[in-house]
Short mmCIF file of C-alpha atoms and ligand atoms in Angstrom, two decimals:
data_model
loop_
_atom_site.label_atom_id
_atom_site.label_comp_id
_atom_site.label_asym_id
_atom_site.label_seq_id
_atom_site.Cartn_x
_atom_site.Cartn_y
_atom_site.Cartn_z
CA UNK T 267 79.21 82.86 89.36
CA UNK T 268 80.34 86.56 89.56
CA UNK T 269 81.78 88.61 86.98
CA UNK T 270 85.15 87.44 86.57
CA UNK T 271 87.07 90.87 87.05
CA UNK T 272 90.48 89.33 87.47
CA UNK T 273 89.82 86.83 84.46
CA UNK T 274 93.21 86.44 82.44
CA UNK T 275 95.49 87.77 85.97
CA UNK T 276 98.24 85.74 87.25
CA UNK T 277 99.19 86.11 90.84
CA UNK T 278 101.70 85.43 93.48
CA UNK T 279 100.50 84.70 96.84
CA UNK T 280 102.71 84.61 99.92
CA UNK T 281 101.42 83.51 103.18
CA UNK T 282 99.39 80.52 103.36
CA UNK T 283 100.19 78.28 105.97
CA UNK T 284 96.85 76.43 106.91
CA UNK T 285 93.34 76.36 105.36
CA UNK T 286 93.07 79.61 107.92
CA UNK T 287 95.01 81.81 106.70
CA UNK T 288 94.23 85.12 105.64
CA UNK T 289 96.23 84.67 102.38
CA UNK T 290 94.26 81.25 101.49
CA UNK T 291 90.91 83.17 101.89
CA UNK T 292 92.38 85.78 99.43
CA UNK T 293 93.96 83.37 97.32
CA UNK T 294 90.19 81.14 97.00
CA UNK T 295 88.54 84.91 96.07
CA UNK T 296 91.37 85.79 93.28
CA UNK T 297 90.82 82.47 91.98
CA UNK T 298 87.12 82.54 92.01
CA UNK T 299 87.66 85.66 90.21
CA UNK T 300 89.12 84.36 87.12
CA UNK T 301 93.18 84.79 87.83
CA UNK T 302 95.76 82.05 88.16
CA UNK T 303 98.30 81.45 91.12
CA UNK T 304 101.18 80.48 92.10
CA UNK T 305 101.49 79.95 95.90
CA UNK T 306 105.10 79.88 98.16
CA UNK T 307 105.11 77.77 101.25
CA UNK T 308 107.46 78.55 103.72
CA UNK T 309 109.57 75.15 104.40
CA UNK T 310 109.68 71.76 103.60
CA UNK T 311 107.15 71.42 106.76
CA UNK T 312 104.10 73.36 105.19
CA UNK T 313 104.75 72.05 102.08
CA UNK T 314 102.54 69.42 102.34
CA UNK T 315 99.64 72.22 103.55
CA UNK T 316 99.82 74.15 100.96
CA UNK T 317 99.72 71.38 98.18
CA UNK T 318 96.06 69.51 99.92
CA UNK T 319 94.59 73.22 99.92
CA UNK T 320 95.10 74.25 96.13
CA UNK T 321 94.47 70.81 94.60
CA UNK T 322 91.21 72.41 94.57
CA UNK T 323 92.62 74.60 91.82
CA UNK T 324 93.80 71.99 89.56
CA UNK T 325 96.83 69.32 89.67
CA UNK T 326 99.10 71.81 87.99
CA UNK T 327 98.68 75.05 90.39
CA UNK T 328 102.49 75.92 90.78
CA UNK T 329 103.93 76.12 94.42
CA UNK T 330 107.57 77.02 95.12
CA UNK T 331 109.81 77.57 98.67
CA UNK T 332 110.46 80.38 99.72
CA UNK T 333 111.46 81.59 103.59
CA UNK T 334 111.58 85.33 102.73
CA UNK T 335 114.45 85.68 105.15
CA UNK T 336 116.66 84.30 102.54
CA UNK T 337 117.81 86.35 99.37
CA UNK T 338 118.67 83.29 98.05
CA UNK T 339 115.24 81.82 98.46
CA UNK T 340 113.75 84.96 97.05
CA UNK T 341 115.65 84.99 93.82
CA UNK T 342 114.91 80.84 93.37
CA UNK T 343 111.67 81.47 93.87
CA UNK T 344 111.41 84.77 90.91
CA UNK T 345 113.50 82.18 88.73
CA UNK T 346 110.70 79.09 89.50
CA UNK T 347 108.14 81.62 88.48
CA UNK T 348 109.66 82.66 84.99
CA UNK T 349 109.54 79.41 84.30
CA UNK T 350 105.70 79.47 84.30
CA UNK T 351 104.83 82.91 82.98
CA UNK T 352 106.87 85.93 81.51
CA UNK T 353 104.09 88.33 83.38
CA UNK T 354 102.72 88.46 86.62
CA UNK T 355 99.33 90.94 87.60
CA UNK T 356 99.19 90.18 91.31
CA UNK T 357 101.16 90.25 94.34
CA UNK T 358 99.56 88.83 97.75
CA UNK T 359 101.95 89.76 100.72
CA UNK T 360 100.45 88.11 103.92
CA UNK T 361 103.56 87.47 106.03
CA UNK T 362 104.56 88.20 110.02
CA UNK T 363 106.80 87.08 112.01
CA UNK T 364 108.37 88.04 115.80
CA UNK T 365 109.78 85.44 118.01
CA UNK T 366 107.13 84.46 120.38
CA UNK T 367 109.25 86.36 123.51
CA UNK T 368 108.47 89.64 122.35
CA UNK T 369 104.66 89.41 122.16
CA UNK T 370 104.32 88.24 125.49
CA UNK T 371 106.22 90.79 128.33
CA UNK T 372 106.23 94.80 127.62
CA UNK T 373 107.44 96.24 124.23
CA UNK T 374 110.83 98.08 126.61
CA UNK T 375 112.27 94.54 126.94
CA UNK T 376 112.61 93.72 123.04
CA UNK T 377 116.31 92.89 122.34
CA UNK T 378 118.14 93.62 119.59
CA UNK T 379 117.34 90.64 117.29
CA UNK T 380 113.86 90.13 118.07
CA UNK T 381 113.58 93.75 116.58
CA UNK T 382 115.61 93.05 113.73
CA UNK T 383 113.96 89.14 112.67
CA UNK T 384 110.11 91.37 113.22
CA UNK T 385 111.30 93.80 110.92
CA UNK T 386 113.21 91.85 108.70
CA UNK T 387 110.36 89.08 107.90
CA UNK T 388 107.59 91.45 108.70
CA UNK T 389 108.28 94.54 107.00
CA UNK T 390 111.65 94.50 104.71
CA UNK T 391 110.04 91.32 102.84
CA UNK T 392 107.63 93.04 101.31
CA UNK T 393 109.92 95.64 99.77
CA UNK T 394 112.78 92.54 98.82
CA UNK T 395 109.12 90.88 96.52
CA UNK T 396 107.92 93.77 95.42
CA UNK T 397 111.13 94.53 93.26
CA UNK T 398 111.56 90.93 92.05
CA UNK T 399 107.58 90.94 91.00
CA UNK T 400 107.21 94.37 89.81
CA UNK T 401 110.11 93.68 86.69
CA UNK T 402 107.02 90.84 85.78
CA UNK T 403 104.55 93.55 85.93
CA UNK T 404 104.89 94.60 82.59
CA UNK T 405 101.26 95.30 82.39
CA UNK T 406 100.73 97.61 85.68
CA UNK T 407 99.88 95.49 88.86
CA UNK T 408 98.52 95.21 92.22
CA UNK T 409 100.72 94.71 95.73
CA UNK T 410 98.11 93.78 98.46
CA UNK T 411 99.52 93.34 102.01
CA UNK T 412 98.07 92.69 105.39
CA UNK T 413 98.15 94.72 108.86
CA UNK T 414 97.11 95.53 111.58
CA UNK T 415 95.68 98.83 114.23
CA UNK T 416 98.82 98.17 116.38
CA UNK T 417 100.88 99.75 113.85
CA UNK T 418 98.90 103.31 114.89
CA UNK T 419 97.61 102.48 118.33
CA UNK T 420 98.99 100.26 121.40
CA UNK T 421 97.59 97.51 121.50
CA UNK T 422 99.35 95.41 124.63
CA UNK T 423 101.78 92.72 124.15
CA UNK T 424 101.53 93.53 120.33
CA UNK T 425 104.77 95.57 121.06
CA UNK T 426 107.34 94.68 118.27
CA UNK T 427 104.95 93.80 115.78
CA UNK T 428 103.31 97.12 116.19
CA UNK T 429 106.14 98.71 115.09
CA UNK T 430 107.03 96.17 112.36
CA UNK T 431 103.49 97.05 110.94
CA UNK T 432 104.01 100.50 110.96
CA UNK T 433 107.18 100.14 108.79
CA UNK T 434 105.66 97.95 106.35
CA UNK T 435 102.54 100.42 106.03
CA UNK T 436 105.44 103.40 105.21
CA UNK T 437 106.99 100.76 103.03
CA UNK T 438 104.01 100.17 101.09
CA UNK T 439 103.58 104.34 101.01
CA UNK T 440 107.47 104.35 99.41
CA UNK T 441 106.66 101.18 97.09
CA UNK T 442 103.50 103.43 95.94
CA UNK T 443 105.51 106.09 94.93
CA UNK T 444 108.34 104.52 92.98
CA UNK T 445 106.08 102.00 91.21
CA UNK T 446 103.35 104.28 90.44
CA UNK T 447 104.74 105.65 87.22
CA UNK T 448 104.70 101.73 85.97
CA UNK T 449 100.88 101.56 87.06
CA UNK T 450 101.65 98.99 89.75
CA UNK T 451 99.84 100.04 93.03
CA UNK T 452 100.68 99.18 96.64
CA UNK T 453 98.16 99.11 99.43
CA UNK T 454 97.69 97.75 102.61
CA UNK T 455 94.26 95.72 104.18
CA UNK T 456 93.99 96.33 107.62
CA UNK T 457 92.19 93.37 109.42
CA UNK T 458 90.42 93.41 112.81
CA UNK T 459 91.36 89.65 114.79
CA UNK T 460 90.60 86.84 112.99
CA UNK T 461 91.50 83.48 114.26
CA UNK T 462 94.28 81.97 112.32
CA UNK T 463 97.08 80.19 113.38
CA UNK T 464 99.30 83.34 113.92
CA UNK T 465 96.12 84.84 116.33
CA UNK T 466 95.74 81.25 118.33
CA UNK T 467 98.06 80.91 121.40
CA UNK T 468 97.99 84.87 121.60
CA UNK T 469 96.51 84.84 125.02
CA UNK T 470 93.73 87.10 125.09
CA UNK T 471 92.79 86.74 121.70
CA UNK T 472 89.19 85.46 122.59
CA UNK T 473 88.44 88.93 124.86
CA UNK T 474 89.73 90.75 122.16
CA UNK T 475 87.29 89.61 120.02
CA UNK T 476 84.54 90.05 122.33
CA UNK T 477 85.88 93.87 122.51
CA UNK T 478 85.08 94.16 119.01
CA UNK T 479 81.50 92.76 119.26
CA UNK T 480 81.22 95.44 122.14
CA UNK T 481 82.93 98.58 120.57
CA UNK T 482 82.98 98.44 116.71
CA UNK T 483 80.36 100.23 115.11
CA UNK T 484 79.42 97.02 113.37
CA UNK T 485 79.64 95.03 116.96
CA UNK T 486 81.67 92.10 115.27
CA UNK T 487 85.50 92.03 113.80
CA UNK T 488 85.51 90.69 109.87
CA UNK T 489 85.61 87.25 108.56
CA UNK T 490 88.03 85.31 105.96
CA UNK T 491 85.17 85.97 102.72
CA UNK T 492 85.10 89.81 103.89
CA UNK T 493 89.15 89.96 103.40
CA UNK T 494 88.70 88.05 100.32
CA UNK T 495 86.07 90.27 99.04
CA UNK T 496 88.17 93.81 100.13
CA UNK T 497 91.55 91.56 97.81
CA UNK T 498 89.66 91.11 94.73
CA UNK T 499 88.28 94.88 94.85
CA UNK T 500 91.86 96.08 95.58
CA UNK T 501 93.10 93.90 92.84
CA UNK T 502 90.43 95.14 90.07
CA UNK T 503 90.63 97.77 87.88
CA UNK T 504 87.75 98.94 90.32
CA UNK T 505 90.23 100.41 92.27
CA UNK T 506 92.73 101.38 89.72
CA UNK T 507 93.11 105.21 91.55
CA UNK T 508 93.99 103.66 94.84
CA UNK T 509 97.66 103.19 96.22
CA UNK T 510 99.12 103.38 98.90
CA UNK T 511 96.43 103.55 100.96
CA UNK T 512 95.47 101.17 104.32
CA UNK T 513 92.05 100.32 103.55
CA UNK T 514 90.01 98.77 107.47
CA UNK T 515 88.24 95.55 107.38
CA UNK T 516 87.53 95.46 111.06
CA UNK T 517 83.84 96.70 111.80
CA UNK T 518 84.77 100.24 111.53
CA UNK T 519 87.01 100.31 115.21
CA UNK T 520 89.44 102.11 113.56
CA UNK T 521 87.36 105.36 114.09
CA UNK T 522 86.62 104.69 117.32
CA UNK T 523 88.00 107.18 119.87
CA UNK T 524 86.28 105.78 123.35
P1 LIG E 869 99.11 82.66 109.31
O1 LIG E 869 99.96 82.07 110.37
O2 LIG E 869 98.14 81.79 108.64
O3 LIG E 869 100.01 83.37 108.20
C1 LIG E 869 101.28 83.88 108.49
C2 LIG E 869 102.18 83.40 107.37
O4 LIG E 869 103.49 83.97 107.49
C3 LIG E 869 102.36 81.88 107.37
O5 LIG E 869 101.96 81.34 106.13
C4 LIG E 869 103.86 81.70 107.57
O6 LIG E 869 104.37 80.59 106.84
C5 LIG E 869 104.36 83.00 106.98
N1 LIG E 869 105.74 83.30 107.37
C6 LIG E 869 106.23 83.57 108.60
N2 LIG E 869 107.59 83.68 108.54
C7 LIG E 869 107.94 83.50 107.25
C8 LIG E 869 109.18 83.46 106.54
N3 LIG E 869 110.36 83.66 107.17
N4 LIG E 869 109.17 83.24 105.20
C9 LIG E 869 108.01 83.01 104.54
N5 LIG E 869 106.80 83.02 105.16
C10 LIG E 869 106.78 83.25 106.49
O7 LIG E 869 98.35 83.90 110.02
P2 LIG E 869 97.48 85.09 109.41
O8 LIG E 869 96.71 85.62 110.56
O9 LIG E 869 96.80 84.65 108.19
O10 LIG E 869 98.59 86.20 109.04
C11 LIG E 869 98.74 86.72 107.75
C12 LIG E 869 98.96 88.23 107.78
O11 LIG E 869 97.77 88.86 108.28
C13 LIG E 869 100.08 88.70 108.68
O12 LIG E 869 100.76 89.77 108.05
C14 LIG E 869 99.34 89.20 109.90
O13 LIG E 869 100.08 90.18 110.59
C15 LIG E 869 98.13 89.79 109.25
N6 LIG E 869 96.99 90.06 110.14
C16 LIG E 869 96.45 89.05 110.90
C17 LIG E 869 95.37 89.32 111.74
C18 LIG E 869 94.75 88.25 112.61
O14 LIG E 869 94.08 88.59 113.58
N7 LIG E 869 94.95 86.99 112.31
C19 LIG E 869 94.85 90.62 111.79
C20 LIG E 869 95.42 91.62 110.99
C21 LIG E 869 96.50 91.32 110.17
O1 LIG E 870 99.98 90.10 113.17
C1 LIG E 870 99.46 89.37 114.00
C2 LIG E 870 100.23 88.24 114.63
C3 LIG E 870 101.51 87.94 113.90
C4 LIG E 870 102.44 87.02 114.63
C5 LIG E 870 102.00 85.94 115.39
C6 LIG E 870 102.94 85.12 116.03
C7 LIG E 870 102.55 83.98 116.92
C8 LIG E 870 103.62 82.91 116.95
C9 LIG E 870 103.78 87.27 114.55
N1 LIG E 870 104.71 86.50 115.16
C10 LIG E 870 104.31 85.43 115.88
N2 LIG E 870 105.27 84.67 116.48
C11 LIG E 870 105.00 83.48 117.05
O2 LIG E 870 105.91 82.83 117.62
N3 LIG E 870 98.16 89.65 114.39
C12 LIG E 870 97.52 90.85 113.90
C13 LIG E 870 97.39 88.80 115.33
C14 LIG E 870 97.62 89.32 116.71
O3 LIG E 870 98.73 89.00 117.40
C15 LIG E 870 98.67 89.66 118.62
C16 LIG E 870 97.51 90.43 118.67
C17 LIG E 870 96.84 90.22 117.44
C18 LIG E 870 95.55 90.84 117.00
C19 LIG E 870 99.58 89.66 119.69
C20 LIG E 870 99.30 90.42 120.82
C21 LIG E 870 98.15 91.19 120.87
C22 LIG E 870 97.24 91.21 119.82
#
């Protein structure tokens, strides 16, 4: 086993939905790194999910709803989790959400509320968990969240979500200002495709994965273990002089300019 550098940590992970999911293969490196969890699920449908996947932690790994479109749910969930610790270490944010219309035609056709539910779930979320976990992060902390290139480049049909990512990357900028003075930090991962449940029925997705094998310096996108690997360094006093930052996990396309 590897040195357990989050040994003694408790975290909060929000986003797993499958045994896919980007936040499940940061959730099984955080774990394997010593710290202890406690997971939301998004609605009585996932529920079940999320309980089969962290068994593997032990019977008594807490989970708790929360839709993070909800205050309500937001502030149950902060009150489930001061019932099982008085400090938290960790914050996993691994959340999107547009309705399915406004990744499919051109960006110029986005209404109204599509905009607002992108932005709202996508972006504002962060912020509204952020300030509930940061009053448990007595001890400092680290905010991790996920996005993605289309927040700085177009990347077709992306559209809303591009610009949902780009808010929650200047949110995570703001967060790492205000929180810095309580040694919490705030950055972003930004993952090349990976094929999860919120990549499949993107059509396209398979040729944009050969585009990475053809134009990334490392001729492949990243896998689940890399992301996991890139949370537990961003979580570790390792990287205890880095917020606010968008760190790439994507084969180095980022710096790609033809
Ligand atoms: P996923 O579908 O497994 O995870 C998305 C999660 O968002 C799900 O767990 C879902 O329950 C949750 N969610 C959506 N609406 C919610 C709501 N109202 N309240 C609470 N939870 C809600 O897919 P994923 O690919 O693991 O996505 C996780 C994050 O990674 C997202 O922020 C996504 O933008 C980002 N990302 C994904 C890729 C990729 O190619 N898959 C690349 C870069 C970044
Ligand atoms: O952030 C994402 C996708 C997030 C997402 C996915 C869905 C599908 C189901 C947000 N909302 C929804 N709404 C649904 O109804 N990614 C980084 C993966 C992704 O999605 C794309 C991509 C990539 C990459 C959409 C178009 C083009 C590229």
């Amino acid at each position: 086993m590897t040195e357990q550098v989050l040994a003694g940590k408790v975290g909060l992970v929000f986003g797993v939905a499958n045994k896919r999911s980007i936040a499940w293969a940061i959730a099984k490196a955080w774990a394997a790194a010593g710290a202890r969890l406690i997971f939301n699920y998004q609605g009585e449908r996932l529920k079940e999910n999320v309980e089969e996947l962290i068994a593997e932690f032990g019977e008594k790994t807490p989970l708790f709803p929360c839709d993070v479109s909800s205050d309500e749910e937001i502030k149950a969930f902060f009150e489930n989790v001061r019932g099982e610790t008085d400090r938290v270490d960790l914050l996993l944010h691994s959340i999107a959400f547009a309705p399915t219309e406004a990744l499919e035609g051109d960006f110029i056709s986005t209404t109204r509320e599509a905009f607002r539910v992108a932005h709202d779930i996508s972006a504002y979320s962060l912020v509204a968990i952020a300030r509930e976990a940061s009053l448990l992060m007595t001890n400092g902390g680290s905010i991790v969240s996920m996005t993605y290139y289309g927040s700085e480049k177009v990347v077709p049909r992306y559209n809303v979500m591009g610009v949902a990512k780009a808010s929650l990357e200047a949110s995570a900028r703001y967060l790492a200002y205000d929180l810095g003075p309580k040694k919490i930090r705030v950055n972003c991962i930004s993952a090349g495709p990976v094929q999860t449940l919120a990549a499949r029925g993107i059509s396209g997705f398979t040729s944009m994965l050969k585009h990475y094998q053809e134009r990334a310096p490392l001729k492949r996108s990243c896998d689940p273990a890399e992301l996991g690997a890139t949370g537990v360094f961003l979580a570790s006093d390792g990287a205890a002089a880095i917020t606010g930052q968008v760190i790439y996990v994507d084969g180095g396309y980022q710096i790609m300019g033809m």
